[in-house]
Amino acid sequence: PYPTEIREYLYKILVIGDLGTGKTSIIKRYVHNIFSLNYKSTIGVDFALKVIQWSPDTVVRLQLWDIAGQERFGNMTRVYYKEAVAALVVYDVTRPKTFEAVTKWKADLDSKVSLPQAWGGGPIPVILLANKTDLQDEASTSLDPAEMEKFATSAKDNNNIEDAARFLLTEIMATE
Ligand code: GDP
Ligand code: MG
């Protein structure tokens, strides 16, 4: 009997991590459900928009920011991080160096962006993605498999990406 009021939210989400870890692939998989073995990296910033019907009266637009090329320097400018409310940090399970870089990416993030004051001003929620698990030989990892499982994604096999995004969004919506 009453007109339903639809609430709409727009959130900026950063996808960061070393070159070649699969950031672009994860975004393409999540937003367009496609996978390719070669994405040409365009220089600059790329955006992808994922629209989610979060609940019957809530629509969420996730604006995913993909870095292209600049990640080789291991940090981003403050302007790039501005107003982001969450981030995905990606590493490649077949290249340990990209895991070592995760701490550096998290530190870079925390030094340049925080939640709005209205949300407490703390660090933005971040989820770590261990990507390319389809290529991983189980025996070759020194990390606890049960621990690993929580972060394991494959853009190729479409494993866990949707769940990771949902988890992050639950964190964000809890602060709203
Ligand atoms: P970015 O530089 O972090 O954006 O990485 P890309 O998304 O361009 O991926 C780098 C390479 O890894 C490409 O050849 C992708 O096809 C490949 N790749 C990305 N994710 C996966 C994955 O989950 N499994 C496999 N086997 N390859 C992947
Ligand atoms: Mg890329």
Tab-separated table of C-alpha atoms and ligand atoms in Angstrom:
chain	number	residue	atom	x	y	z
A	1	PRO	CA	0.000	0.000	0.000
A	2	TYR	CA	2.916	2.411	0.640
A	3	PRO	CA	5.465	3.468	-1.973
A	4	THR	CA	8.725	1.733	-1.121
A	5	GLU	CA	11.681	3.942	-0.559
A	6	ILE	CA	14.788	2.509	-2.154
A	7	ARG	CA	18.033	3.305	-0.426
A	8	GLU	CA	21.052	3.601	-2.665
A	9	TYR	CA	24.692	3.574	-1.685
A	10	LEU	CA	27.798	4.140	-3.735
A	11	TYR	CA	31.096	2.823	-2.420
A	12	LYS	CA	34.605	3.187	-3.730
A	13	ILE	CA	36.620	-0.006	-3.346
A	14	LEU	CA	40.320	-0.238	-4.141
A	15	VAL	CA	41.958	-3.297	-5.611
A	16	ILE	CA	45.673	-3.193	-4.912
A	17	GLY	CA	48.671	-5.510	-4.911
A	18	ASP	CA	51.710	-6.214	-7.046
A	19	LEU	CA	51.717	-6.314	-10.812
A	20	GLY	CA	50.395	-9.540	-12.318
A	21	THR	CA	48.740	-10.867	-9.166
A	22	GLY	CA	45.346	-10.892	-10.903
A	23	LYS	CA	43.693	-7.632	-9.820
A	24	THR	CA	42.202	-6.913	-13.227
A	25	SER	CA	41.150	-10.563	-13.615
A	26	ILE	CA	39.373	-10.536	-10.251
A	27	ILE	CA	37.477	-7.388	-11.170
A	28	LYS	CA	36.511	-8.732	-14.612
A	29	ARG	CA	35.399	-11.999	-13.072
A	30	TYR	CA	33.393	-10.307	-10.352
A	31	VAL	CA	31.753	-7.680	-12.536
A	32	HIS	CA	31.420	-9.365	-15.945
A	33	ASN	CA	31.987	-13.020	-15.050
A	34	ILE	CA	34.727	-13.427	-17.627
A	35	PHE	CA	38.337	-14.583	-17.533
A	36	SER	CA	41.103	-14.102	-20.073
A	37	LEU	CA	44.756	-15.032	-20.022
A	38	ASN	CA	45.817	-11.644	-21.261
A	39	TYR	CA	44.456	-8.326	-20.196
A	40	LYS	CA	46.398	-5.509	-21.702
A	41	SER	CA	47.274	-3.135	-18.957
A	42	THR	CA	46.134	0.307	-19.855
A	43	ILE	CA	48.051	3.015	-18.099
A	44	GLY	CA	45.977	5.000	-15.679
A	45	VAL	CA	43.006	4.098	-13.589
A	46	ASP	CA	40.170	1.873	-14.643
A	47	PHE	CA	36.777	1.619	-12.999
A	48	ALA	CA	34.198	-1.090	-12.979
A	49	LEU	CA	30.771	-0.827	-11.481
A	50	LYS	CA	29.003	-3.705	-9.770
A	51	VAL	CA	25.382	-3.139	-8.840
A	52	ILE	CA	24.058	-5.292	-6.032
A	53	GLN	CA	20.525	-5.662	-4.779
A	54	TRP	CA	21.614	-5.897	-1.154
A	55	SER	CA	18.108	-6.241	0.244
A	56	PRO	CA	14.620	-5.602	-1.139
A	57	ASP	CA	14.952	-1.890	-0.413
A	58	THR	CA	18.708	-1.389	-0.658
A	59	VAL	CA	20.805	-1.080	-3.785
A	60	VAL	CA	24.568	-0.897	-3.499
A	61	ARG	CA	26.867	0.296	-6.250
A	62	LEU	CA	30.440	-0.817	-5.859
A	63	GLN	CA	32.904	1.235	-7.809
A	64	LEU	CA	35.985	-0.934	-8.151
A	65	TRP	CA	39.204	0.958	-8.789
A	66	ASP	CA	41.789	-0.945	-10.742
A	67	ILE	CA	45.315	0.375	-10.919
A	68	ALA	CA	47.076	-0.151	-14.190
A	69	GLY	CA	50.789	0.171	-14.441
A	70	GLN	CA	51.513	2.334	-11.409
A	71	GLU	CA	51.554	-0.642	-9.045
A	72	ARG	CA	55.112	-1.383	-10.146
A	73	PHE	CA	56.159	1.474	-7.834
A	74	GLY	CA	54.588	-0.247	-4.826
A	75	ASN	CA	52.545	2.690	-3.643
A	76	MET	CA	49.832	5.013	-4.831
A	77	THR	CA	49.082	8.672	-4.389
A	78	ARG	CA	46.790	9.938	-1.689
A	79	VAL	CA	44.448	11.281	-4.378
A	80	TYR	CA	43.956	7.777	-5.721
A	81	TYR	CA	42.969	6.375	-2.316
A	82	LYS	CA	40.717	9.306	-1.446
A	83	GLU	CA	37.266	8.392	-0.101
A	84	ALA	CA	37.690	4.661	-0.516
A	85	VAL	CA	35.719	2.715	2.086
A	86	ALA	CA	37.302	-0.709	1.599
A	87	ALA	CA	40.069	-2.490	-0.253
A	88	LEU	CA	41.049	-5.845	-1.653
A	89	VAL	CA	44.751	-6.637	-1.390
A	90	VAL	CA	45.749	-9.325	-3.851
A	91	TYR	CA	48.801	-11.570	-4.005
A	92	ASP	CA	49.741	-14.455	-6.261
A	93	VAL	CA	50.194	-17.785	-4.466
A	94	THR	CA	52.789	-18.872	-7.025
A	95	ARG	CA	55.054	-15.870	-6.291
A	96	PRO	CA	56.095	-15.451	-2.617
A	97	LYS	CA	57.464	-11.972	-3.303
A	98	THR	CA	53.938	-10.748	-3.965
A	99	PHE	CA	52.908	-12.010	-0.513
A	100	GLU	CA	55.826	-10.158	1.099
A	101	ALA	CA	54.558	-7.028	-0.640
A	102	VAL	CA	51.145	-7.307	1.039
A	103	THR	CA	52.363	-5.640	4.263
A	104	LYS	CA	53.753	-2.765	2.260
A	105	TRP	CA	50.455	-2.293	0.438
A	106	LYS	CA	48.506	-2.353	3.713
A	107	ALA	CA	50.859	0.209	5.255
A	108	ASP	CA	50.608	2.439	2.194
A	109	LEU	CA	46.829	2.237	2.376
A	110	ASP	CA	46.586	2.962	6.105
A	111	SER	CA	48.924	5.929	5.835
A	112	LYS	CA	46.855	7.540	3.095
A	113	VAL	CA	43.194	6.806	3.733
A	114	SER	CA	40.879	6.213	6.662
A	115	LEU	CA	37.158	5.890	7.202
A	116	PRO	CA	35.102	9.078	7.390
A	117	GLN	CA	34.831	10.653	10.845
A	118	ALA	CA	31.148	9.733	10.923
A	119	TRP	CA	32.232	6.093	10.754
A	120	GLY	CA	34.863	6.470	13.450
A	121	GLY	CA	37.823	7.441	11.294
A	122	GLY	CA	39.623	4.094	11.697
A	123	PRO	CA	41.422	2.095	9.028
A	124	ILE	CA	39.259	1.002	6.113
A	125	PRO	CA	38.303	-2.695	6.058
A	126	VAL	CA	40.614	-4.775	3.923
A	127	ILE	CA	40.407	-8.316	2.710
A	128	LEU	CA	43.444	-10.287	1.614
A	129	LEU	CA	43.031	-12.414	-1.498
A	130	ALA	CA	45.396	-15.299	-2.209
A	131	ASN	CA	44.854	-15.559	-5.932
A	132	LYS	CA	45.703	-18.192	-8.573
A	133	THR	CA	45.074	-21.111	-6.250
A	134	ASP	CA	44.154	-23.154	-9.324
A	135	LEU	CA	47.897	-23.167	-10.106
A	136	GLN	CA	48.975	-24.097	-6.628
A	137	ASP	CA	50.556	-27.350	-5.704
A	138	GLU	CA	49.176	-28.058	-2.210
A	139	ALA	CA	52.468	-29.459	-0.946
A	140	SER	CA	54.447	-26.400	-1.961
A	141	THR	CA	52.917	-24.011	0.547
A	142	SER	CA	54.331	-23.518	4.010
A	143	LEU	CA	51.129	-21.894	5.181
A	144	ASP	CA	48.424	-23.803	7.029
A	145	PRO	CA	45.912	-25.047	4.424
A	146	ALA	CA	42.935	-24.285	6.677
A	147	GLU	CA	44.210	-20.734	7.145
A	148	MET	CA	44.891	-20.397	3.426
A	149	GLU	CA	41.432	-21.539	2.478
A	150	LYS	CA	39.921	-18.378	3.927
A	151	PHE	CA	41.804	-16.195	1.467
A	152	ALA	CA	42.038	-18.494	-1.507
A	153	THR	CA	40.659	-17.160	-4.769
A	154	SER	CA	40.941	-18.010	-8.384
A	155	ALA	CA	39.808	-15.542	-10.996
A	156	LYS	CA	40.195	-18.384	-13.476
A	157	ASP	CA	38.011	-20.929	-11.679
A	158	ASN	CA	35.722	-18.291	-10.210
A	159	ASN	CA	36.516	-19.434	-6.706
A	160	ASN	CA	35.631	-17.330	-3.636
A	161	ILE	CA	35.556	-13.937	-5.322
A	162	GLU	CA	31.852	-13.382	-4.806
A	163	ASP	CA	32.163	-14.475	-1.151
A	164	ALA	CA	35.070	-12.126	-0.505
A	165	ALA	CA	33.144	-9.177	-1.879
A	166	ARG	CA	30.081	-10.102	0.121
A	167	PHE	CA	32.137	-10.316	3.314
A	168	LEU	CA	33.630	-6.895	2.715
A	169	LEU	CA	30.270	-5.389	1.917
A	170	THR	CA	28.829	-6.793	5.133
A	171	GLU	CA	31.586	-4.924	6.997
A	172	ILE	CA	30.764	-1.698	5.198
A	173	MET	CA	27.016	-1.985	5.625
A	174	ALA	CA	27.498	-2.572	9.364
A	175	THR	CA	29.065	0.886	9.692
A	176	GLU	CA	26.347	2.630	7.640
B	1	GDP	P1	47.107	-7.482	-12.496
B	1	GDP	O1	48.383	-6.939	-13.070
B	1	GDP	O2	47.206	-7.615	-11.008
B	1	GDP	O3	45.906	-6.717	-12.927
B	1	GDP	O4	46.958	-8.977	-13.046
B	1	GDP	P2	46.079	-9.530	-14.274
B	1	GDP	O5	44.646	-9.597	-13.891
B	1	GDP	O6	46.426	-8.784	-15.509
B	1	GDP	O7	46.601	-11.036	-14.349
B	1	GDP	C1	47.958	-11.343	-14.667
B	1	GDP	C2	47.999	-12.706	-15.351
B	1	GDP	O8	47.591	-13.714	-14.430
B	1	GDP	C3	47.077	-12.810	-16.559
B	1	GDP	O9	47.706	-13.590	-17.534
B	1	GDP	C4	45.849	-13.546	-15.980
B	1	GDP	O10	45.184	-14.287	-16.971
B	1	GDP	C5	46.482	-14.444	-14.939
B	1	GDP	N1	45.563	-14.766	-13.822
B	1	GDP	C6	44.856	-13.905	-13.046
B	1	GDP	N2	44.134	-14.544	-12.119
B	1	GDP	C7	44.387	-15.864	-12.294
B	1	GDP	C8	43.948	-17.052	-11.627
B	1	GDP	O11	43.181	-17.066	-10.652
B	1	GDP	N3	44.453	-18.235	-12.122
B	1	GDP	C9	45.311	-18.294	-13.186
B	1	GDP	N4	45.722	-19.493	-13.585
B	1	GDP	N5	45.751	-17.203	-13.813
B	1	GDP	C10	45.293	-16.004	-13.379
B	2	MG	MG	45.803	-4.994	-14.082
